[in-house]
Coordinates of C-alpha atoms in Angstrom, one line a residue:
M1 CA 40.3 -25.8 14.1
P2 CA 38.3 -23.6 12.0
R3 CA 34.5 -23.1 12.7
P4 CA 32.0 -24.8 10.1
A5 CA 30.7 -22.3 7.8
I6 CA 27.1 -22.1 9.3
I7 CA 28.6 -21.3 12.7
R8 CA 30.7 -18.5 11.0
F9 CA 27.4 -17.2 9.1
L10 CA 25.5 -17.1 12.1
S11 CA 28.0 -15.4 14.3
G12 CA 28.5 -12.7 11.6
A13 CA 24.8 -12.3 11.2
F14 CA 24.2 -11.3 15.1
A15 CA 27.2 -9.3 15.5
P16 CA 28.3 -6.1 14.0
P17 CA 28.5 -5.3 11.1
F18 CA 25.6 -8.1 11.1
N19 CA 26.3 -9.4 7.7
G20 CA 23.8 -12.1 6.9
L21 CA 21.3 -10.6 8.9
V22 CA 19.2 -9.6 6.2
V23 CA 19.2 -13.3 4.5
L24 CA 18.0 -14.6 8.2
V25 CA 15.1 -12.1 8.2
W26 CA 14.1 -12.9 4.8
V27 CA 14.1 -16.8 5.3
F28 CA 12.2 -16.5 8.3
F29 CA 9.5 -14.3 6.7
V30 CA 9.2 -16.9 3.7
W31 CA 9.2 -19.8 6.3
C32 CA 6.2 -18.1 8.2
F33 CA 4.1 -18.0 4.9
A34 CA 5.3 -21.4 3.7
I35 CA 3.9 -23.1 6.9
H36 CA 1.0 -20.9 7.6
P37 CA -2.2 -22.9 7.0
D38 CA -4.0 -19.8 6.1
T39 CA -1.6 -18.1 3.8
P40 CA -4.0 -16.8 0.9
I41 CA -1.9 -17.6 -2.2
L42 CA -1.2 -21.0 -0.8
K43 CA -5.3 -21.2 -1.2
G44 CA -5.4 -19.8 -4.5
A45 CA -6.7 -16.3 -3.0
F46 CA -5.3 -12.8 -2.6
A47 CA -5.6 -10.8 0.3
D48 CA -6.5 -7.7 -1.7
S49 CA -8.7 -7.2 -4.6
D50 CA -5.7 -4.7 -5.9
D51 CA -3.7 -7.5 -6.3
M52 CA -6.0 -9.2 -8.8
I53 CA -6.7 -6.1 -10.8
H54 CA -2.9 -5.4 -11.2
L55 CA -2.7 -9.0 -12.7
V56 CA -5.7 -8.3 -15.2
R57 CA -4.3 -5.4 -16.2
I58 CA -0.9 -7.2 -17.0
M59 CA -2.7 -9.9 -18.5
D60 CA -4.8 -7.3 -20.9
W61 CA -1.7 -5.5 -22.0
L62 CA 0.4 -8.7 -22.7
Q63 CA -2.7 -9.9 -24.8
G64 CA -2.9 -6.8 -26.8
Q65 CA -4.3 -3.7 -24.9
D66 CA -2.8 -0.7 -25.6
W67 CA 0.0 0.6 -23.2
F68 CA -1.6 4.0 -23.1
D69 CA -5.1 2.4 -22.5
P70 CA -6.0 2.7 -18.6
V71 CA -9.5 1.4 -19.1
L72 CA -10.5 -1.9 -17.5
H73 CA -13.1 -2.9 -20.2
R74 CA -14.8 -5.6 -18.4
L75 CA -15.5 -3.7 -15.3
N76 CA -18.8 -1.6 -15.6
P77 CA -19.2 -2.2 -19.4
P78 CA -19.8 -0.6 -21.9
E79 CA -18.1 2.2 -20.5
G80 CA -15.4 0.4 -18.6
T81 CA -13.4 2.0 -15.8
V82 CA -10.3 4.1 -15.6
S83 CA -7.6 2.5 -13.4
H84 CA -5.4 4.7 -11.7
F85 CA -2.6 2.1 -11.4
S86 CA 0.9 2.7 -13.1
R87 CA 1.8 0.2 -16.0
L88 CA 5.6 1.1 -15.1
A89 CA 5.2 -0.3 -11.4
E90 CA 3.6 -3.5 -13.3
L91 CA 6.6 -4.2 -15.7
P92 CA 8.6 -6.4 -13.4
L93 CA 5.5 -8.7 -12.8
A94 CA 5.1 -8.6 -16.7
A95 CA 8.6 -9.6 -17.3
I96 CA 8.0 -12.8 -15.0
M97 CA 4.7 -13.7 -16.5
W98 CA 5.4 -13.4 -20.2
P99 CA 8.0 -16.1 -20.4
L100 CA 6.1 -18.3 -18.2
H101 CA 3.1 -18.0 -20.1
Q102 CA 5.5 -18.9 -23.4
L103 CA 6.5 -21.7 -21.6
G104 CA 3.3 -23.1 -21.4
L105 CA 1.5 -21.9 -18.3
S106 CA -2.1 -20.4 -18.5
W107 CA -2.1 -16.5 -17.7
Q108 CA -3.7 -17.3 -14.5
A109 CA -0.8 -19.7 -13.5
A110 CA 1.8 -17.5 -14.6
A111 CA 0.0 -14.7 -12.6
Y112 CA 0.0 -16.7 -9.5
A113 CA 3.8 -17.6 -9.9
A114 CA 4.6 -13.9 -10.7
A115 CA 2.6 -12.9 -7.5
A116 CA 4.5 -15.4 -5.2
V117 CA 8.1 -14.6 -6.3
W118 CA 8.2 -10.7 -7.1
P119 CA 7.2 -9.3 -3.4
L120 CA 9.8 -11.5 -1.9
A121 CA 12.3 -10.3 -4.2
L122 CA 11.2 -6.8 -3.6
L123 CA 11.6 -7.6 0.2
G124 CA 15.3 -8.4 -0.3
F125 CA 15.7 -5.1 -1.9
F126 CA 13.9 -3.1 0.7
L127 CA 15.8 -4.7 3.4
M128 CA 19.3 -3.7 1.9
A129 CA 17.8 -0.2 1.2
L130 CA 16.7 0.1 4.9
R131 CA 20.3 -0.7 5.9
W132 CA 21.7 2.1 3.5
A133 CA 19.3 4.8 4.6
A134 CA 20.1 3.6 8.3
Q135 CA 23.6 4.7 7.8
G136 CA 22.8 8.3 7.6
L137 CA 21.5 8.1 11.3
M138 CA 24.0 5.4 13.0
P139 CA 27.5 3.8 12.3
R140 CA 27.6 1.8 9.4
D141 CA 28.7 -1.4 11.1
W142 CA 25.3 -1.3 13.2
A143 CA 23.0 -0.1 10.4
G144 CA 22.4 -3.8 9.4
V145 CA 20.5 -4.0 12.8
S146 CA 17.7 -2.5 10.8
A147 CA 16.6 -5.6 9.2
F148 CA 15.8 -7.4 12.7
V149 CA 13.6 -4.1 13.8
A150 CA 12.1 -4.2 10.4
L151 CA 10.8 -7.8 11.0
F152 CA 8.7 -6.3 13.5
A153 CA 7.4 -3.5 11.5
V154 CA 4.5 -5.7 10.8
P155 CA 2.4 -3.3 8.8
T156 CA 5.1 -2.5 6.5
L157 CA 6.4 -5.8 5.9
S158 CA 3.0 -7.1 5.3
Q159 CA 2.9 -5.3 1.9
F160 CA 5.8 -7.7 0.6
S161 CA 3.8 -10.8 1.5
P162 CA 3.8 -13.6 -1.3
G163 CA 0.7 -12.8 -3.5
R164 CA 0.9 -8.8 -2.4
V165 CA 1.6 -7.2 -5.8
D166 CA 0.1 -4.0 -5.1
H167 CA 2.1 -0.9 -5.7
H168 CA 2.7 -0.4 -2.0
G169 CA 5.9 -2.5 -1.7
L170 CA 7.5 -0.8 -4.5
V171 CA 6.8 2.5 -3.3
L172 CA 7.9 1.8 0.2
L173 CA 11.2 0.8 -1.4
L174 CA 11.3 4.1 -3.3
I175 CA 10.6 6.2 -0.1
V176 CA 13.3 4.6 1.7
L177 CA 15.8 5.1 -0.8
A178 CA 14.6 8.8 -1.1
L179 CA 15.0 9.3 2.5
G180 CA 18.6 7.6 2.4
S181 CA 19.5 10.1 -0.5
V182 CA 18.1 13.3 1.4
L183 CA 20.1 12.3 4.6
R184 CA 23.2 12.1 2.6
L185 CA 22.6 15.3 0.8
M186 CA 22.8 16.8 4.4
E187 CA 26.4 15.9 4.8
G188 CA 27.5 19.3 3.9
Q189 CA 29.1 18.5 0.5
D190 CA 28.2 19.4 -3.1
K191 CA 26.1 16.4 -4.0
T192 CA 24.7 17.2 -7.4
R193 CA 24.5 13.9 -8.7
L194 CA 22.6 12.8 -5.5
A195 CA 20.3 15.6 -5.8
I196 CA 19.6 14.3 -9.1
A197 CA 19.0 10.7 -8.1
T198 CA 16.7 11.9 -5.2
A199 CA 14.6 13.9 -7.5
F200 CA 14.4 10.8 -9.8
L201 CA 13.2 8.5 -6.8
L202 CA 10.5 11.1 -5.5
A203 CA 9.3 11.5 -9.0
S204 CA 9.3 7.6 -9.3
A205 CA 7.1 7.5 -6.0
Q206 CA 4.7 10.0 -7.2
V207 CA 4.0 8.0 -10.5
V208 CA 3.8 4.6 -8.7
A209 CA 1.4 5.5 -6.1
L210 CA -0.3 8.8 -5.5
E211 CA -0.4 7.9 -1.8
S212 CA 3.1 8.7 -1.6
L213 CA 2.3 12.4 -2.3
L214 CA 2.7 13.9 1.1
W215 CA 6.2 12.0 1.7
V216 CA 7.2 13.5 -1.7
L217 CA 6.4 16.8 -0.9
M218 CA 8.0 16.9 2.7
L219 CA 11.3 15.2 1.3
A220 CA 11.2 17.6 -1.6
G221 CA 10.4 20.6 0.8
W222 CA 13.2 19.5 3.2
V223 CA 15.6 19.7 0.3
G224 CA 14.4 23.4 -0.2
F225 CA 14.7 24.0 3.6
W226 CA 18.4 22.6 3.7
S227 CA 19.2 24.7 1.0
V228 CA 18.1 27.9 2.9
L229 CA 19.8 26.8 6.0
K230 CA 23.1 26.0 4.3
G231 CA 23.3 28.7 1.6
R232 CA 25.6 28.8 -1.3
I233 CA 26.9 25.1 -0.7
M234 CA 23.5 23.5 -1.4
A235 CA 22.4 26.0 -4.2
L236 CA 23.7 23.9 -7.3
P237 CA 22.5 20.6 -5.8
T238 CA 19.0 22.1 -5.0
M239 CA 18.8 23.9 -8.4
A240 CA 19.7 20.5 -10.0
F241 CA 17.0 18.6 -7.8
A242 CA 14.2 21.2 -8.8
A243 CA 15.0 21.0 -12.5
S244 CA 15.3 17.3 -12.2
F245 CA 12.1 16.7 -10.4
Y246 CA 10.2 18.5 -13.0
V247 CA 11.7 16.8 -15.8
F248 CA 11.1 13.5 -14.4
S249 CA 7.7 14.3 -13.4
A250 CA 7.0 15.3 -17.1
L251 CA 8.9 12.1 -18.7
Y252 CA 6.6 10.0 -16.5
L253 CA 3.4 11.8 -17.8
M254 CA 4.6 11.0 -21.5
L255 CA 5.3 7.4 -20.5
S256 CA 2.0 7.0 -18.8
V257 CA -0.8 8.6 -20.7
A258 CA -1.5 9.0 -24.4
P259 CA -0.6 12.6 -25.8
S260 CA -4.3 13.4 -26.2
Q261 CA -4.4 13.3 -22.3
Y262 CA -1.5 15.4 -21.3
F263 CA -3.8 18.4 -20.1
V264 CA -6.4 16.2 -18.2
M265 CA -6.1 17.6 -14.6
T266 CA -7.5 14.9 -12.4
P267 CA -6.2 14.0 -9.2
L268 CA -7.6 10.4 -9.3
A269 CA -4.8 9.2 -11.5
Y270 CA -1.3 10.3 -12.4
S271 CA -2.1 13.2 -15.0
G272 CA -0.8 16.7 -15.9
L273 CA -2.0 18.0 -12.7
Y274 CA 0.8 16.2 -10.9
V275 CA 3.3 17.6 -13.4
V276 CA 2.0 21.0 -12.6
L277 CA 2.5 20.3 -8.8
S278 CA 6.1 19.3 -9.7
A279 CA 6.6 22.6 -11.5
A280 CA 5.4 24.4 -8.4
V281 CA 7.5 22.7 -6.0
A282 CA 10.5 23.1 -8.4
L283 CA 10.0 26.8 -8.9
S284 CA 9.7 27.3 -5.2
L285 CA 13.1 25.4 -4.7
A286 CA 14.7 27.4 -7.5
V287 CA 13.7 30.8 -5.9
G288 CA 15.2 29.6 -2.6
A289 CA 18.2 28.5 -4.2
L290 CA 18.6 31.5 -6.2
A291 CA 18.5 33.5 -2.8
A292 CA 21.4 31.3 -1.3
Y293 CA 23.7 32.9 -3.9
R294 CA 23.0 36.3 -2.7
C295 CA 21.5 36.5 0.6
N296 CA 22.1 35.9 4.3
A297 CA 20.6 33.3 6.3
S298 CA 17.5 35.6 7.5
C299 CA 17.1 37.0 3.9
R300 CA 17.2 33.3 2.4
I301 CA 14.3 32.3 5.1
V302 CA 12.2 35.3 4.2
I303 CA 12.7 34.7 0.4
G304 CA 12.5 30.9 0.1
G305 CA 9.4 30.7 2.7
S306 CA 7.7 33.5 1.0
A307 CA 7.9 31.9 -2.5
A308 CA 6.6 28.6 -1.3
L309 CA 3.6 30.0 0.6
I310 CA 2.6 32.3 -2.7
I311 CA 3.1 29.5 -5.1
G312 CA 1.6 26.9 -2.9
V313 CA -1.6 29.1 -2.4
F314 CA -1.7 30.1 -6.0
F315 CA -1.6 26.1 -6.9
F316 CA -4.2 25.0 -4.3
R317 CA -6.5 27.8 -5.1
H318 CA -6.8 26.3 -8.7
F319 CA -6.9 22.7 -7.6
P320 CA -8.5 22.7 -4.3
A321 CA -9.4 19.0 -4.5
L322 CA -5.9 17.9 -4.0
L323 CA -5.9 19.3 -0.5
I324 CA -7.5 16.1 1.1
G325 CA -5.4 13.9 -1.2
P326 CA -5.4 11.9 -4.5
Y327 CA -9.1 11.1 -3.5
G328 CA -10.4 14.6 -3.2
G329 CA -12.0 14.3 -6.9
M330 CA -14.1 11.4 -6.1
A331 CA -17.8 11.5 -6.7
P332 CA -19.3 12.4 -3.3
D333 CA -21.8 9.6 -3.2
L334 CA -19.5 7.1 -3.9
A335 CA -16.9 8.4 -1.5
T336 CA -19.5 8.2 1.3
V337 CA -20.1 4.5 0.6
M338 CA -16.4 3.5 0.0
M339 CA -14.8 5.7 2.7
G340 CA -17.1 5.0 5.5
N341 CA -16.9 1.1 4.9
I342 CA -13.6 0.2 3.6
G343 CA -11.7 -0.6 6.8
E344 CA -8.2 0.8 6.1
A345 CA -9.9 4.1 4.8
L346 CA -11.1 4.5 8.3
S347 CA -9.0 6.5 10.9
A348 CA -7.5 4.5 13.8
V349 CA -9.7 6.3 16.1
R350 CA -13.0 5.3 14.2
R351 CA -11.6 1.8 13.3
A352 CA -10.8 0.7 16.9
E353 CA -13.5 -0.9 18.8
N354 CA -12.1 0.2 22.1
Y355 CA -9.3 2.0 23.9
A356 CA -7.3 -1.1 24.1
Q357 CA -7.1 -1.6 20.4
L358 CA -6.4 1.9 19.7
V359 CA -3.3 1.6 22.1
G360 CA -2.5 -1.6 20.3
L361 CA -2.3 0.3 17.0
L362 CA -0.4 3.5 18.2
L363 CA 1.9 2.3 21.0
A364 CA 4.7 1.2 18.7
P365 CA 5.0 4.3 16.5
L366 CA 4.3 6.7 19.4
F367 CA 7.2 5.0 21.3
A368 CA 9.5 5.3 18.4
F369 CA 8.3 9.0 18.0
G370 CA 9.7 9.4 21.4
V371 CA 12.8 7.8 20.8
S372 CA 13.3 10.1 17.8
L373 CA 12.8 13.1 20.1
Y374 CA 15.3 11.9 22.4
F375 CA 18.0 11.4 19.8
M376 CA 16.9 14.9 18.5
L377 CA 17.5 16.4 21.6
K378 CA 20.7 14.6 22.4
A379 CA 22.3 14.9 18.9
D380 CA 25.1 17.0 18.0
D381 CA 24.9 19.7 15.4
E382 CA 25.8 17.0 12.6
K383 CA 23.0 14.7 13.2
L384 CA 20.4 17.1 14.7
W385 CA 18.6 17.9 11.5
R386 CA 18.5 14.7 10.6
W387 CA 16.6 13.7 13.6
V388 CA 14.3 16.6 13.2
L389 CA 13.5 15.3 9.7
L390 CA 12.8 11.6 10.8
S391 CA 10.7 13.1 13.7
L392 CA 8.6 15.2 11.3
L393 CA 7.9 12.1 9.1
L394 CA 7.0 10.0 11.9
L395 CA 4.7 12.7 13.5
G396 CA 3.0 13.4 10.0
S397 CA 2.3 9.4 9.5
L398 CA 1.0 9.3 13.2
F399 CA -1.4 12.1 12.7
L400 CA -2.6 10.5 9.2
M401 CA -3.0 7.3 10.5
T402 CA -4.9 8.5 14.0
F403 CA -7.3 11.1 12.2
Y404 CA -7.4 10.3 8.6
Q405 CA -6.8 6.7 7.5
V406 CA -5.4 3.9 9.3
R407 CA -3.6 2.7 6.1
F408 CA -0.7 5.3 6.9
I409 CA 0.1 3.0 9.8
R410 CA 2.6 1.0 7.1
Y411 CA 4.6 4.3 6.9
A412 CA 4.6 5.1 10.8
A413 CA 5.9 1.6 11.2
L414 CA 8.4 2.1 8.2
F415 CA 9.8 5.2 9.8
S416 CA 9.9 3.7 13.4
V417 CA 12.4 1.4 12.2
F418 CA 15.1 4.1 12.0
P419 CA 15.0 5.4 15.8
M420 CA 14.3 1.7 17.2
S421 CA 17.5 0.8 15.5
A422 CA 19.5 3.5 17.1
L423 CA 18.1 2.7 20.2
L424 CA 19.2 -0.8 19.9
W425 CA 22.6 0.3 19.0
K426 CA 22.9 2.7 21.7
G427 CA 21.2 0.8 24.5
W428 CA 23.7 -2.1 23.3
L429 CA 26.6 -0.1 23.9
F430 CA 25.1 1.4 27.3
T431 CA 24.6 -2.1 28.8
N432 CA 28.1 -3.2 27.9
L433 CA 29.3 -0.4 30.0
R434 CA 26.9 -0.7 32.8
W435 CA 26.4 -4.3 33.5
Q436 CA 28.3 -7.7 33.4
G437 CA 27.2 -11.3 33.8
H438 CA 23.6 -12.3 34.5
R439 CA 22.6 -8.5 34.6
L440 CA 24.2 -7.7 31.2
A441 CA 22.4 -10.9 29.6
F442 CA 19.0 -9.9 31.2
A443 CA 19.3 -6.2 30.0
K444 CA 20.4 -7.3 26.4
V445 CA 17.4 -9.6 25.9
G446 CA 14.9 -6.9 27.6
L447 CA 16.2 -4.5 24.9
I448 CA 15.9 -6.8 22.2
L449 CA 12.2 -7.5 23.1
L450 CA 11.8 -3.8 23.7
V451 CA 12.9 -2.6 19.8
G452 CA 11.2 -6.0 18.4
P453 CA 8.2 -8.4 19.5
L454 CA 7.2 -6.6 22.6
L455 CA 5.7 -3.2 21.5
A456 CA 4.9 -4.2 17.9
V457 CA 3.6 -7.8 18.5
L458 CA 2.9 -9.0 22.1
I459 CA 1.0 -5.9 23.3
P460 CA -1.1 -5.3 20.4
A461 CA -1.7 -8.8 20.6
N462 CA -3.2 -8.9 23.9
C463 CA -5.1 -5.9 23.1
D464 CA -7.4 -7.5 20.9
G465 CA -9.0 -9.7 23.7
Q466 CA -8.0 -13.1 22.1
P467 CA -5.5 -15.7 23.4
L468 CA -2.0 -16.1 21.7
D469 CA -2.4 -18.3 19.0
R470 CA -0.3 -18.9 15.6
R471 CA -1.3 -15.7 14.3
D472 CA 1.0 -14.3 17.0
L473 CA 3.8 -16.6 16.6
L474 CA 3.8 -16.3 12.8
F475 CA 3.4 -12.6 13.0
P476 CA 4.4 -11.8 9.5
V477 CA 1.3 -13.4 8.1
Q478 CA -1.2 -10.5 8.8
N479 CA -3.7 -11.2 6.1
T480 CA -5.2 -14.9 6.2
V481 CA -7.8 -16.6 4.4
E482 CA -9.6 -19.5 6.1
T483 CA -12.4 -20.3 3.5
P484 CA -12.1 -18.3 0.4
C485 CA -15.2 -16.9 -0.8
P486 CA -16.1 -17.3 -3.5
P487 CA -14.2 -20.7 -3.5
V488 CA -12.4 -22.2 -6.5
A489 CA -15.8 -24.2 -7.3
V490 CA -17.3 -20.9 -8.2
W491 CA -14.6 -19.7 -10.4
Q492 CA -14.5 -23.1 -12.3
M493 CA -18.2 -23.1 -12.9
L494 CA -18.0 -19.7 -14.3
A495 CA -14.9 -20.4 -16.4
L496 CA -15.5 -23.7 -17.8
P497 CA -17.2 -23.7 -21.2
D498 CA -19.6 -26.6 -20.4
Y499 CA -21.2 -24.4 -17.5
Y500 CA -21.0 -20.6 -17.7
G501 CA -17.7 -20.0 -19.6
D502 CA -18.8 -20.6 -22.9
K503 CA -19.7 -16.8 -23.5
P504 CA -19.1 -13.4 -21.7
R505 CA -21.7 -12.6 -19.2
L506 CA -22.5 -9.6 -17.1
I507 CA -22.3 -10.6 -13.3
M508 CA -23.9 -8.3 -10.7
S509 CA -21.9 -8.7 -7.4
T510 CA -20.9 -6.9 -4.3
M511 CA -17.7 -4.6 -4.7
N512 CA -15.8 -7.8 -2.8
E513 CA -16.2 -10.1 -5.8
G514 CA -15.8 -7.8 -8.8
A515 CA -11.9 -8.3 -9.0
G516 CA -12.1 -12.0 -8.6
I517 CA -14.6 -12.1 -11.7
L518 CA -12.2 -10.2 -13.8
F519 CA -9.3 -12.5 -12.9
H520 CA -10.5 -15.7 -12.5
T521 CA -13.2 -15.7 -15.4
P522 CA -13.8 -14.2 -19.0
H523 CA -17.0 -12.5 -17.5
Q524 CA -17.9 -8.8 -17.0
A525 CA -18.3 -7.2 -13.4
L526 CA -20.3 -4.1 -12.4
A527 CA -18.7 -3.7 -9.0
A528 CA -15.3 -3.3 -7.5
P529 CA -13.7 -1.1 -5.0
Y530 CA -12.4 1.7 -7.1
H531 CA -13.1 5.0 -6.7
T532 CA -13.2 5.7 -10.7
N533 CA -15.9 3.3 -10.9
V534 CA -18.9 5.3 -9.8
V535 CA -21.6 4.1 -11.9
G536 CA -21.0 0.5 -11.5
N537 CA -20.6 0.7 -7.9
M538 CA -23.5 2.8 -7.3
D539 CA -25.8 0.5 -9.3
S540 CA -24.5 -2.6 -7.4
K541 CA -25.0 -0.6 -3.9
R542 CA -28.8 0.1 -5.1
F543 CA -29.4 -3.4 -6.2
F544 CA -28.4 -5.0 -3.2
S545 CA -29.5 -2.5 -0.8
T546 CA -33.0 -2.1 -1.7
E547 CA -35.8 -3.9 0.0
N548 CA -37.8 -3.8 -2.9
S549 CA -37.1 -6.7 -5.3
Q550 CA -38.9 -5.2 -8.3
D551 CA -36.5 -2.1 -7.9
A552 CA -33.9 -4.4 -8.2
E553 CA -35.0 -6.3 -11.0
K554 CA -35.4 -3.2 -13.0
I555 CA -31.6 -2.3 -12.6
A556 CA -30.7 -5.7 -13.3
R557 CA -32.7 -5.6 -16.7
A558 CA -31.5 -2.1 -17.4
R559 CA -27.9 -3.0 -17.0
G560 CA -28.3 -6.4 -19.0
V561 CA -27.2 -8.5 -15.9
D562 CA -27.0 -12.4 -16.6
L563 CA -25.8 -13.7 -13.3
V564 CA -25.9 -12.5 -9.5
L565 CA -22.9 -13.4 -7.1
L566 CA -22.4 -12.5 -3.5
C567 CA -20.9 -14.1 -0.3
K568 CA -22.2 -14.3 3.2
P569 CA -21.5 -12.6 5.6
L570 CA -22.6 -9.6 3.8
P571 CA -20.6 -6.4 4.2
A572 CA -22.3 -3.6 6.1
I573 CA -23.2 -1.3 3.1
Y574 CA -25.6 -3.9 1.8
R575 CA -27.5 -4.8 4.7
D576 CA -30.5 -2.9 6.0
N577 CA -30.4 -1.3 9.4
R578 CA -34.0 -1.3 9.9
A579 CA -35.2 -4.1 12.2
E580 CA -38.5 -4.5 10.1
T581 CA -37.3 -4.8 6.7
M582 CA -34.3 -6.7 5.0
S583 CA -32.5 -5.7 1.9
L584 CA -32.3 -7.9 -1.3
A585 CA -28.9 -9.2 -0.3
E586 CA -30.1 -10.3 3.1
L587 CA -33.3 -11.7 1.5
L588 CA -31.1 -13.6 -0.7
V589 CA -28.9 -15.0 2.0
N590 CA -32.1 -16.0 3.8
R591 CA -33.2 -18.0 0.6
N592 CA -36.1 -15.7 0.0
I593 CA -35.3 -15.4 -3.6
P594 CA -37.6 -13.4 -6.1
D595 CA -39.2 -15.2 -9.1
W596 CA -36.9 -13.6 -11.5
L597 CA -33.7 -15.2 -10.2
V598 CA -33.0 -18.9 -10.3
P599 CA -30.5 -20.1 -7.4
I600 CA -27.4 -22.3 -8.8
D601 CA -27.0 -24.8 -6.1
F602 CA -23.7 -26.7 -6.0
P603 CA -22.1 -28.8 -2.8
L604 CA -18.9 -26.8 -2.9
F605 CA -20.2 -23.3 -3.2
E606 CA -19.7 -23.1 0.9
N607 CA -20.7 -19.3 1.5
A608 CA -21.1 -18.2 -2.1
L609 CA -24.6 -17.6 -3.7
L610 CA -24.9 -17.7 -7.6
F611 CA -28.1 -16.9 -9.3
E612 CA -29.3 -16.7 -12.9
V613 CA -31.3 -13.8 -13.9
R614 CA -34.5 -15.3 -16.0
P615 CA -34.6 -14.2 -19.5
V616 CA -37.3 -11.6 -20.1
S617 CA -39.2 -14.0 -22.2
A618 CA -39.7 -16.2 -19.1
K619 CA -40.5 -13.5 -16.7
T620 CA -42.7 -10.4 -17.5
L621 CA -41.2 -7.1 -16.4
P622 CA -42.9 -5.5 -13.4
P623 CA -45.0 -2.4 -14.2

């Protein structure tokens, strides 16, 4: 008697070649967000201001803003703020939003719908890409198990949450595809077409998100290293990669900025600087590839290494700001304010409140790094260098998250998927040979826990000192919103014509509320957490941080502020650390309101505070 279709599907999902496991992981991921009571998008909120800014940029473009105009004109008017995001990465969202708006939805409603759908579609592509890339390190029949392991790579999969429309999910997909392509380039055959595809993927990752720069350089450098190591057989693919990488980078510049901006060399957004960097990489690789035609291994190493060193020194001597990454060109004052107070911009060492939390952050990727080293030491000649590459990627991401910025944990978790998947494969075969009966069952359960929830969810959950709760059972939901601030009532009052939506107004807020002002209302904002908005953010910082309300009034009058908006509790940068004084923000929270501000009270405002600036005619300027 044939088994029911659902039984056949489940049997295939949990046994090699694991067909259907991607679907089950995707369904579980969506289910967690659907039933979690604090899923941000189900409450009309977003987990990150970047998501709203992407949607604002798309709405502005679809309503007539020029493709090559990167300025957010309502942020820090009248100059506006140059956005570093890529319109190319926003095209899929625009393709969803435009027809929905044509069918009658408001732009905001269309944006919510697109934000709910697109990350989940991207997750499906990502899980399939992981399986494809894993085939370079393990048998094809076992590569599908990477979907199960990836489910517990929580920092990585959180970038595919409903509502998470920032570029991180897309760039993670591109890096996985590029890694899979590089692994196939190492199979020893002439792979010229694959080399061109790899160049396209790396150039795409670079234009989508500048944070991918390290992985782009490491994978491009590995192509050059492999050319030097293998000689003539890799010369043509490497030349094709070098030329294609430069051509694609230049093409992306033409698609991203106006012709008048081609020669602007800024590290803060995709610019001619990154095309010059691509040219430097291409030249280094080309020299090494040419040496492969004429030299033995030692000669190739000397020539290729010397070329990379000389060209690298020359490049960074002219562009030293890029040595510390895309944020190297930030204004120093703003860098001090933002990088010291944005959680993901802190290193793991600084962010962890105690050693237990630090262990919780580092345990899973450190264990995966150890597993990768084990496979590297045990690998045969064919697989040895593949594990060397993966170990280097893991080491780089571990170092960056520990000592630079904890945001690189998403890459540490990503690269951890491969050794942990291989561990499940090897461990499964080992237990089948060594044990039987109950011992075999216990061994397999332990192995599944080890590569999945134990290191990535259960132990870190116990390191925060809190009891296990729904946050841990529904672990894919990492970013939650219990009570959005500002709540919907604030946005409605600011947007409705009968209240404050009758004309555009300039709103002074902390950085946290700026993106919401632009997305939910027709008004202008001064502050938002973007490194290109120097003047607006610093004016907001001075306004809320001063203990002298007259100084704050001067700033408000000089900028033409109409309304003041903030939420409690206050971010640390707006609080006065001296016990005997309070900043203006603290005074407002404590209802100690200067006479040039009029409080706007409404029962549904909850933790939000809204004030109207009295007109000059109703309040004399301070001397």
